Tab-separated table of C-alpha atoms in Angstrom:
chain	number	residue	atom	x	y	z
A	1	ASN	CA	-61.638	5.622	62.234
A	2	ILE	CA	-64.475	7.165	64.209
A	3	VAL	CA	-65.738	10.337	62.522
A	4	LEU	CA	-67.184	13.157	64.598
A	5	THR	CA	-69.562	15.607	62.892
A	6	GLN	CA	-70.140	18.922	64.615
A	7	SER	CA	-73.035	21.215	63.851
A	8	PRO	CA	-73.580	23.929	63.117
A	9	ALA	CA	-70.255	25.062	61.693
A	10	THR	CA	-70.987	28.588	62.857
A	11	LEU	CA	-73.465	29.798	65.458
A	12	SER	CA	-74.287	33.504	65.741
A	13	VAL	CA	-75.754	34.527	69.087
A	14	THR	CA	-76.324	37.535	71.282
A	15	PRO	CA	-74.603	37.642	74.692
A	16	GLY	CA	-77.003	36.361	77.324
A	17	GLU	CA	-78.568	33.736	75.054
A	18	SER	CA	-78.236	30.061	75.866
A	19	VAL	CA	-76.926	27.731	73.161
A	20	SER	CA	-76.441	24.074	72.331
A	21	LEU	CA	-73.656	22.688	70.137
A	22	SER	CA	-73.952	19.248	68.612
A	23	CYS	CA	-71.420	16.477	68.034
A	24	ARG	CA	-72.447	13.223	66.346
A	25	ALA	CA	-70.257	10.127	66.186
A	26	SER	CA	-70.153	7.688	63.270
A	27	GLN	CA	-70.601	4.789	65.686
A	28	SER	CA	-71.575	4.354	69.301
A	29	ILE	CA	-68.852	5.596	71.633
A	30	SER	CA	-70.628	5.337	74.986
A	31	THR	CA	-69.704	8.568	76.804
A	32	SER	CA	-66.102	8.833	75.568
A	33	ILE	CA	-66.477	12.367	74.271
A	34	HIS	CA	-64.652	15.470	75.461
A	35	TRP	CA	-65.224	19.137	74.686
A	36	TYR	CA	-62.574	21.820	74.180
A	37	GLN	CA	-62.666	25.565	73.739
A	38	GLN	CA	-60.031	27.312	71.651
A	39	LYS	CA	-59.688	31.052	71.620
A	40	SER	CA	-57.739	32.823	68.915
A	41	ASN	CA	-53.976	32.262	69.220
A	42	GLU	CA	-54.354	30.092	72.311
A	43	SER	CA	-54.008	26.409	73.098
A	44	PRO	CA	-57.223	24.406	73.453
A	45	ARG	CA	-58.779	24.177	76.903
A	46	LEU	CA	-60.678	21.152	78.198
A	47	LEU	CA	-64.218	22.091	79.216
A	48	ILE	CA	-66.042	18.800	79.727
A	49	LYS	CA	-64.763	15.211	79.883
A	50	TYR	CA	-66.643	11.963	79.312
A	51	ALA	CA	-69.714	13.693	77.954
A	52	SER	CA	-70.903	15.357	81.149
A	53	GLN	CA	-68.136	15.445	83.750
A	54	SER	CA	-67.129	18.909	84.833
A	55	ILE	CA	-63.559	20.172	84.947
A	56	SER	CA	-62.112	22.152	87.837
A	57	GLY	CA	-61.940	25.855	87.070
A	58	ILE	CA	-64.444	25.784	84.207
A	59	PRO	CA	-67.495	28.033	84.722
A	60	SER	CA	-70.687	26.209	85.645
A	61	ARG	CA	-72.520	27.660	82.641
A	62	PHE	CA	-70.813	24.975	80.533
A	63	SER	CA	-72.430	21.555	80.629
A	64	GLY	CA	-72.454	18.441	78.491
A	65	SER	CA	-74.853	15.610	77.808
A	66	GLY	CA	-75.407	12.612	75.600
A	67	SER	CA	-74.288	9.034	75.081
A	68	GLY	CA	-73.961	6.611	72.204
A	69	THR	CA	-73.697	8.735	69.076
A	70	ASP	CA	-75.283	12.102	69.934
A	71	PHE	CA	-73.701	14.634	72.251
A	72	THR	CA	-74.382	18.230	73.225
A	73	LEU	CA	-72.381	21.019	74.762
A	74	SER	CA	-74.632	23.609	76.330
A	75	ILE	CA	-73.675	27.114	77.363
A	76	ASN	CA	-76.142	28.807	79.681
A	77	ARG	CA	-76.260	32.555	79.026
A	78	VAL	CA	-73.291	33.104	76.778
A	79	GLU	CA	-70.764	35.688	77.943
A	80	SER	CA	-68.456	37.777	75.771
A	81	GLU	CA	-65.431	35.612	76.665
A	82	ASP	CA	-67.201	32.524	75.295
A	83	PHE	CA	-66.984	33.592	71.652
A	84	SER	CA	-64.452	31.149	70.260
A	85	ILE	CA	-64.268	27.749	68.578
A	86	TYR	CA	-65.455	24.543	70.224
A	87	TYR	CA	-64.235	21.048	69.381
A	88	CYS	CA	-65.372	17.616	70.443
A	89	GLN	CA	-62.954	14.696	70.643
A	90	GLN	CA	-63.546	10.975	71.109
A	91	SER	CA	-61.368	8.601	73.102
A	92	TYR	CA	-63.471	5.463	72.641
A	93	SER	CA	-60.929	4.242	70.125
A	94	SER	CA	-57.201	4.301	70.887
A	95	LEU	CA	-57.017	6.289	67.644
A	96	LEU	CA	-58.478	9.545	68.834
A	97	THR	CA	-60.248	11.968	66.536
A	98	PHE	CA	-61.570	15.534	66.691
A	99	GLY	CA	-64.665	17.064	65.201
A	100	SER	CA	-64.244	19.932	62.753
A	101	GLY	CA	-65.366	22.531	65.263
A	102	THR	CA	-68.201	24.988	65.832
A	103	LYS	CA	-67.419	28.685	65.795
A	104	LEU	CA	-69.485	30.689	68.237
A	105	GLU	CA	-69.678	34.276	67.051
A	106	ILE	CA	-71.414	37.456	68.144
A	107	LYS	CA	-74.594	38.281	66.298
B	1	GLN	CA	-47.495	22.492	88.670
B	2	VAL	CA	-48.031	20.598	85.444
B	3	GLN	CA	-46.261	22.130	82.452
B	4	LEU	CA	-45.500	21.050	78.907
B	5	LYS	CA	-43.360	22.924	76.414
B	6	GLU	CA	-42.779	22.134	72.772
B	7	SER	CA	-39.533	22.982	71.029
B	8	GLY	CA	-38.039	22.451	67.613
B	9	PRO	CA	-37.008	24.141	64.382
B	10	GLY	CA	-39.418	26.749	63.133
B	11	LEU	CA	-38.577	26.076	59.498
B	12	VAL	CA	-38.191	22.749	57.716
B	13	GLN	CA	-37.484	22.195	54.043
B	14	PRO	CA	-39.831	20.063	51.955
B	15	SER	CA	-38.998	16.340	51.980
B	16	GLN	CA	-36.954	16.758	55.161
B	17	THR	CA	-37.595	15.308	58.626
B	18	LEU	CA	-39.236	17.179	61.501
B	19	SER	CA	-38.021	16.586	65.055
B	20	LEU	CA	-39.911	18.098	67.968
B	21	THR	CA	-39.443	17.773	71.703
B	22	CYS	CA	-42.069	18.111	74.416
B	23	THR	CA	-40.441	18.769	77.776
B	24	VAL	CA	-42.727	18.167	80.726
B	25	SER	CA	-42.625	18.989	84.423
B	26	GLY	CA	-44.851	18.362	87.408
B	27	PHE	CA	-45.662	14.750	86.488
B	28	SER	CA	-44.063	11.488	85.445
B	29	LEU	CA	-44.250	10.164	81.896
B	30	THR	CA	-44.646	6.685	83.321
B	31	SER	CA	-47.937	7.738	84.951
B	32	TYR	CA	-49.578	9.831	82.248
B	33	ASN	CA	-50.149	9.637	78.508
B	34	VAL	CA	-48.813	12.383	76.227
B	35	HIS	CA	-50.521	13.217	72.927
B	36	TRP	CA	-49.418	15.256	69.919
B	37	VAL	CA	-51.983	17.408	68.119
B	38	ARG	CA	-51.419	19.774	65.213
B	39	GLN	CA	-53.352	22.610	63.628
B	40	PRO	CA	-52.781	23.983	60.140
B	41	PRO	CA	-53.201	27.754	59.800
B	42	GLY	CA	-56.870	28.687	60.054
B	43	LYS	CA	-57.996	25.051	60.320
B	44	GLY	CA	-59.102	22.591	62.958
B	45	LEU	CA	-57.301	20.271	65.348
B	46	GLU	CA	-55.789	16.994	64.149
B	47	TRP	CA	-54.792	14.258	66.588
B	48	MET	CA	-51.426	12.870	65.538
B	49	GLY	CA	-50.583	10.199	68.056
B	50	VAL	CA	-49.916	9.228	71.635
B	51	ILE	CA	-47.301	7.609	73.808
B	52	TRP	CA	-49.104	5.810	76.573
B	53	SER	CA	-47.788	5.771	80.128
B	54	GLY	CA	-46.596	2.204	79.615
B	55	GLY	CA	-44.520	3.249	76.612
B	56	ASN	CA	-46.702	1.892	73.798
B	57	THR	CA	-47.686	4.193	70.974
B	58	ASP	CA	-50.654	4.735	68.662
B	59	TYR	CA	-50.761	6.896	65.560
B	60	ASN	CA	-53.243	8.631	63.299
B	61	SER	CA	-53.722	6.175	60.438
B	62	ALA	CA	-53.042	8.866	57.824
B	63	LEU	CA	-49.714	9.818	59.412
B	64	LYS	CA	-48.539	6.425	60.640
B	65	PRO	CA	-46.214	5.643	57.709
B	66	ARG	CA	-44.046	8.659	58.449
B	67	LEU	CA	-44.597	9.397	62.146
B	68	SER	CA	-42.775	8.191	65.271
B	69	ILE	CA	-43.239	9.149	68.926
B	70	SER	CA	-40.764	8.169	71.639
B	71	ARG	CA	-39.664	9.370	75.051
B	72	ASP	CA	-36.829	9.675	77.516
B	73	THR	CA	-38.372	9.304	80.944
B	74	SER	CA	-35.165	10.291	82.736
B	75	LYS	CA	-35.246	13.667	80.992
B	76	SER	CA	-39.052	14.015	81.077
B	77	GLN	CA	-39.111	14.465	77.335
B	78	VAL	CA	-41.339	13.162	74.564
B	79	PHE	CA	-40.152	13.240	70.973
B	80	LEU	CA	-42.028	13.502	67.699
B	81	THR	CA	-40.330	12.632	64.434
B	82	MET	CA	-42.053	12.907	61.095
B	83	ASN	CA	-40.390	12.416	57.746
B	84	SER	CA	-41.131	13.459	54.160
B	85	LEU	CA	-42.568	16.797	55.170
B	86	GLN	CA	-44.681	18.738	52.696
B	87	THR	CA	-46.164	22.228	52.758
B	88	GLU	CA	-49.461	20.876	54.074
B	89	ASP	CA	-47.608	19.866	57.270
B	90	THR	CA	-47.216	23.531	58.140
B	91	GLY	CA	-48.991	24.428	61.354
B	92	ILE	CA	-48.845	24.660	65.118
B	93	TYR	CA	-47.819	21.452	66.881
B	94	TYR	CA	-49.016	20.873	70.444
B	95	CYS	CA	-48.307	18.238	73.075
B	96	ASN	CA	-50.783	17.639	75.869
B	97	ARG	CA	-51.291	15.441	78.906
B	98	ASN	CA	-54.517	13.529	78.393
B	99	GLY	CA	-56.172	16.692	77.109
B	100	HIS	CA	-56.110	18.383	80.485
B	101	SER	CA	-52.843	20.301	80.155
B	102	TRP	CA	-51.435	21.637	76.921
B	103	GLY	CA	-48.192	23.221	75.824
B	104	GLN	CA	-48.219	26.618	74.157
B	105	GLY	CA	-47.549	25.011	70.790
B	106	THR	CA	-44.710	25.481	68.339
B	107	LEU	CA	-45.122	26.778	64.808
B	108	VAL	CA	-43.587	24.638	62.100
B	109	THR	CA	-43.322	26.056	58.583
B	110	VAL	CA	-42.458	23.766	55.714
B	111	SER	CA	-40.892	25.852	52.972
B	112	SER	CA	-37.821	26.033	50.811
Protein backbone atom coordinates (compact mmCIF):
# COMPACT_ATOMS: atom_id res chain seq x y z
CA ASN A 1 0.00 0.00 0.00
CA ILE A 2 1.09 3.56 -0.67
CA VAL A 3 1.68 5.44 2.59
CA LEU A 4 1.10 9.18 2.77
CA THR A 5 2.90 11.15 5.48
CA GLN A 6 1.53 14.57 6.32
CA SER A 7 3.46 17.22 8.19
CA PRO A 8 3.24 18.93 10.49
CA ALA A 9 0.56 17.18 12.52
CA THR A 10 -0.54 20.54 13.90
CA LEU A 11 0.13 24.02 12.57
CA SER A 12 -0.61 27.07 14.71
CA VAL A 13 -1.03 30.29 12.75
CA THR A 14 -2.48 33.76 13.03
CA PRO A 15 -5.30 34.74 10.65
CA GLY A 16 -3.81 36.55 7.67
CA GLU A 17 -0.67 34.41 7.55
CA SER A 18 0.06 32.22 4.55
CA VAL A 19 0.82 28.54 5.17
CA SER A 20 2.04 25.41 3.44
CA LEU A 21 1.03 21.87 4.37
CA SER A 22 3.11 18.92 3.26
CA CYS A 23 2.18 15.43 2.06
CA ARG A 24 4.86 12.91 1.14
CA ALA A 25 4.17 9.60 -0.62
CA SER A 26 6.10 6.39 -0.01
CA GLN A 27 6.59 5.97 -3.76
CA SER A 28 6.17 8.11 -6.83
CA ILE A 29 2.50 8.74 -7.59
CA SER A 30 2.81 11.28 -10.42
CA THR A 31 0.15 13.91 -9.62
CA SER A 32 -2.51 11.55 -8.26
CA ILE A 33 -2.96 13.41 -5.00
CA HIS A 34 -6.09 15.16 -3.74
CA TRP A 35 -6.62 17.49 -0.80
CA TYR A 36 -9.64 17.62 1.52
CA GLN A 37 -10.75 19.94 4.28
CA GLN A 38 -12.79 18.62 7.17
CA LYS A 39 -14.41 20.91 9.67
CA SER A 40 -15.66 19.64 12.99
CA ASN A 41 -18.77 17.46 12.66
CA GLU A 42 -18.86 17.85 8.88
CA SER A 43 -18.13 15.62 5.91
CA PRO A 44 -14.83 16.16 4.11
CA ARG A 45 -14.77 18.65 1.25
CA LEU A 46 -12.57 18.32 -1.82
CA LEU A 47 -10.29 21.34 -2.22
CA ILE A 48 -7.76 20.37 -4.89
CA LYS A 49 -7.62 17.39 -7.26
CA TYR A 50 -4.63 15.91 -9.08
CA ALA A 51 -2.12 17.95 -7.13
CA SER A 52 -2.95 21.37 -8.54
CA GLN A 53 -6.34 21.37 -10.25
CA SER A 54 -8.85 23.73 -8.74
CA ILE A 55 -12.38 22.75 -7.74
CA SER A 56 -15.43 24.85 -8.54
CA GLY A 57 -16.62 26.82 -5.54
CA ILE A 58 -13.36 26.56 -3.59
CA PRO A 59 -11.77 29.94 -2.72
CA SER A 60 -8.76 30.88 -4.82
CA ARG A 61 -6.56 31.22 -1.73
CA PHE A 62 -6.24 27.42 -1.78
CA SER A 63 -3.67 26.03 -4.20
CA GLY A 64 -1.71 22.84 -4.62
CA SER A 65 1.62 21.84 -6.12
CA GLY A 66 4.01 18.96 -6.45
CA SER A 67 4.55 15.72 -8.32
CA GLY A 68 6.26 12.40 -7.71
CA THR A 69 6.48 12.02 -3.95
CA ASP A 70 6.28 15.55 -2.50
CA PHE A 71 3.13 17.64 -2.48
CA THR A 72 2.05 20.90 -0.92
CA LEU A 73 -1.25 22.53 -0.12
CA SER A 74 -0.88 26.28 0.24
CA ILE A 75 -3.34 28.66 1.81
CA ASN A 76 -2.75 32.31 1.01
CA ARG A 77 -3.75 34.52 3.94
CA VAL A 78 -5.59 32.14 6.20
CA GLU A 79 -9.11 33.16 7.18
CA SER A 80 -10.99 32.18 10.33
CA GLU A 81 -13.12 29.64 8.45
CA ASP A 82 -9.98 27.78 7.35
CA PHE A 83 -9.14 26.44 10.81
CA SER A 84 -9.87 22.75 10.43
CA ILE A 85 -8.15 19.49 9.49
CA TYR A 86 -6.63 18.85 6.07
CA TYR A 87 -6.10 15.43 4.52
CA CYS A 88 -4.30 14.31 1.39
CA GLN A 89 -5.39 11.20 -0.51
CA GLN A 90 -3.74 9.28 -3.33
CA SER A 91 -5.51 7.61 -6.23
CA TYR A 92 -2.41 6.38 -8.08
CA SER A 93 -3.15 2.89 -6.81
CA SER A 94 -6.64 1.38 -7.08
CA LEU A 95 -6.25 0.89 -3.33
CA LEU A 96 -6.65 4.46 -2.20
CA THR A 97 -5.11 5.79 1.00
CA PHE A 98 -5.34 8.94 3.11
CA GLY A 99 -2.68 10.79 5.03
CA SER A 100 -3.12 11.18 8.79
CA GLY A 101 -4.07 14.84 8.51
CA THR A 102 -2.77 18.26 9.50
CA LYS A 103 -4.74 20.29 11.99
CA LEU A 104 -4.65 24.01 11.32
CA GLU A 105 -5.32 25.87 14.54
CA ILE A 106 -5.41 29.47 15.67
CA LYS A 107 -2.28 30.71 17.39
CA GLN B 1 -28.30 17.87 -7.96
CA VAL B 2 -25.92 15.17 -6.80
CA GLN B 3 -26.81 13.68 -3.42
CA LEU B 4 -25.68 10.68 -1.40
CA LYS B 5 -27.21 9.49 1.85
CA GLU B 6 -26.02 6.72 4.12
CA SER B 7 -28.41 4.67 6.20
CA GLY B 8 -28.17 1.73 8.53
CA PRO B 9 -28.39 0.59 12.15
CA GLY B 10 -26.80 2.92 14.63
CA LEU B 11 -25.86 0.11 16.98
CA VAL B 12 -24.31 -3.25 16.18
CA GLN B 13 -23.28 -5.94 18.64
CA PRO B 14 -19.72 -7.24 18.66
CA SER B 15 -19.10 -10.15 16.27
CA GLN B 16 -22.21 -9.25 14.28
CA THR B 17 -22.50 -8.04 10.69
CA LEU B 18 -22.88 -4.41 9.62
CA SER B 19 -25.08 -3.56 6.64
CA LEU B 20 -25.15 -0.01 5.30
CA THR B 21 -26.88 1.51 2.30
CA CYS B 22 -25.81 4.54 0.30
CA THR B 23 -28.74 5.92 -1.70
CA VAL B 24 -27.72 8.28 -4.47
CA SER B 25 -29.53 10.73 -6.71
CA GLY B 26 -28.56 13.06 -9.53
CA PHE B 27 -26.23 10.59 -11.24
CA SER B 28 -26.02 7.02 -12.47
CA LEU B 29 -24.00 4.36 -10.68
CA THR B 30 -22.98 3.01 -14.06
CA SER B 31 -21.19 6.29 -14.81
CA TYR B 32 -19.49 7.11 -11.52
CA ASN B 33 -17.50 5.29 -8.87
CA VAL B 34 -18.73 5.22 -5.26
CA HIS B 35 -16.31 4.92 -2.35
CA TRP B 36 -16.81 4.11 1.32
CA VAL B 37 -14.71 5.93 3.91
CA ARG B 38 -14.91 5.66 7.69
CA GLN B 39 -13.67 7.73 10.60
CA PRO B 40 -13.29 6.49 14.18
CA PRO B 41 -14.16 9.05 16.86
CA GLY B 42 -11.47 11.73 17.03
CA LYS B 43 -9.31 10.03 14.39
CA GLY B 44 -8.52 10.37 10.70
CA LEU B 45 -10.14 9.14 7.52
CA GLU B 46 -9.79 5.53 6.38
CA TRP B 47 -10.59 4.48 2.83
CA MET B 48 -12.55 1.24 2.94
CA GLY B 49 -13.29 0.36 -0.65
CA VAL B 50 -14.89 1.26 -3.94
CA ILE B 51 -17.36 -0.04 -6.46
CA TRP B 52 -16.26 1.16 -9.84
CA SER B 53 -18.73 2.34 -12.45
CA GLY B 54 -18.28 -0.93 -14.32
CA GLY B 55 -19.25 -2.92 -11.23
CA ASN B 56 -15.82 -4.17 -10.14
CA THR B 57 -14.71 -3.62 -6.58
CA ASP B 58 -11.49 -2.93 -4.68
CA TYR B 59 -10.98 -3.09 -0.93
CA ASN B 60 -8.61 -1.83 1.73
CA SER B 61 -6.23 -4.73 2.25
CA ALA B 62 -6.75 -4.67 6.02
CA LEU B 63 -10.53 -4.95 5.67
CA LYS B 64 -10.79 -7.17 2.62
CA PRO B 65 -11.35 -10.46 4.47
CA ARG B 66 -14.56 -9.19 6.03
CA LEU B 67 -15.79 -6.45 3.69
CA SER B 68 -18.11 -6.55 0.67
CA ILE B 69 -19.48 -3.74 -1.49
CA SER B 70 -22.28 -4.24 -4.01
CA ARG B 71 -24.97 -2.20 -5.73
CA ASP B 72 -28.44 -2.18 -7.20
CA THR B 73 -28.32 0.20 -10.13
CA SER B 74 -32.10 0.13 -10.62
CA LYS B 75 -32.56 1.49 -7.10
CA SER B 76 -29.49 3.77 -7.20
CA GLN B 77 -28.14 2.12 -4.09
CA VAL B 78 -24.72 0.94 -3.00
CA PHE B 79 -24.37 -1.54 -0.16
CA LEU B 80 -21.60 -2.12 2.36
CA THR B 81 -21.46 -5.32 4.36
CA MET B 82 -18.80 -6.00 6.95
CA ASN B 83 -18.74 -8.97 9.27
CA SER B 84 -17.11 -9.79 12.60
CA LEU B 85 -17.47 -6.28 13.92
CA GLN B 86 -15.40 -5.19 16.92
CA THR B 87 -15.43 -2.06 19.05
CA GLU B 88 -12.66 -0.53 16.94
CA ASP B 89 -15.10 -0.49 14.00
CA THR B 90 -17.09 2.22 15.77
CA GLY B 91 -17.15 5.45 13.80
CA ILE B 92 -18.80 7.52 11.12
CA TYR B 93 -19.22 5.79 7.77
CA TYR B 94 -19.37 7.91 4.62
CA CYS B 95 -20.04 7.18 0.97
CA ASN B 96 -18.81 9.57 -1.70
CA ARG B 97 -18.76 9.97 -5.46
CA ASN B 98 -15.14 10.12 -6.53
CA GLY B 99 -14.37 12.41 -3.62
CA HIS B 100 -16.34 15.29 -5.05
CA SER B 101 -19.67 14.69 -3.33
CA TRP B 102 -20.10 13.12 0.08
CA GLY B 103 -22.99 11.90 2.16
CA GLN B 104 -23.55 13.30 5.64
CA GLY B 105 -22.23 10.09 7.17
CA THR B 106 -23.86 7.63 9.52
CA LEU B 107 -22.62 6.82 13.00
CA VAL B 108 -22.09 3.15 13.75
CA THR B 109 -21.47 2.10 17.34
CA VAL B 110 -20.27 -1.41 18.08
CA SER B 111 -21.29 -2.29 21.61
CA SER B 112 -23.12 -4.92 23.56
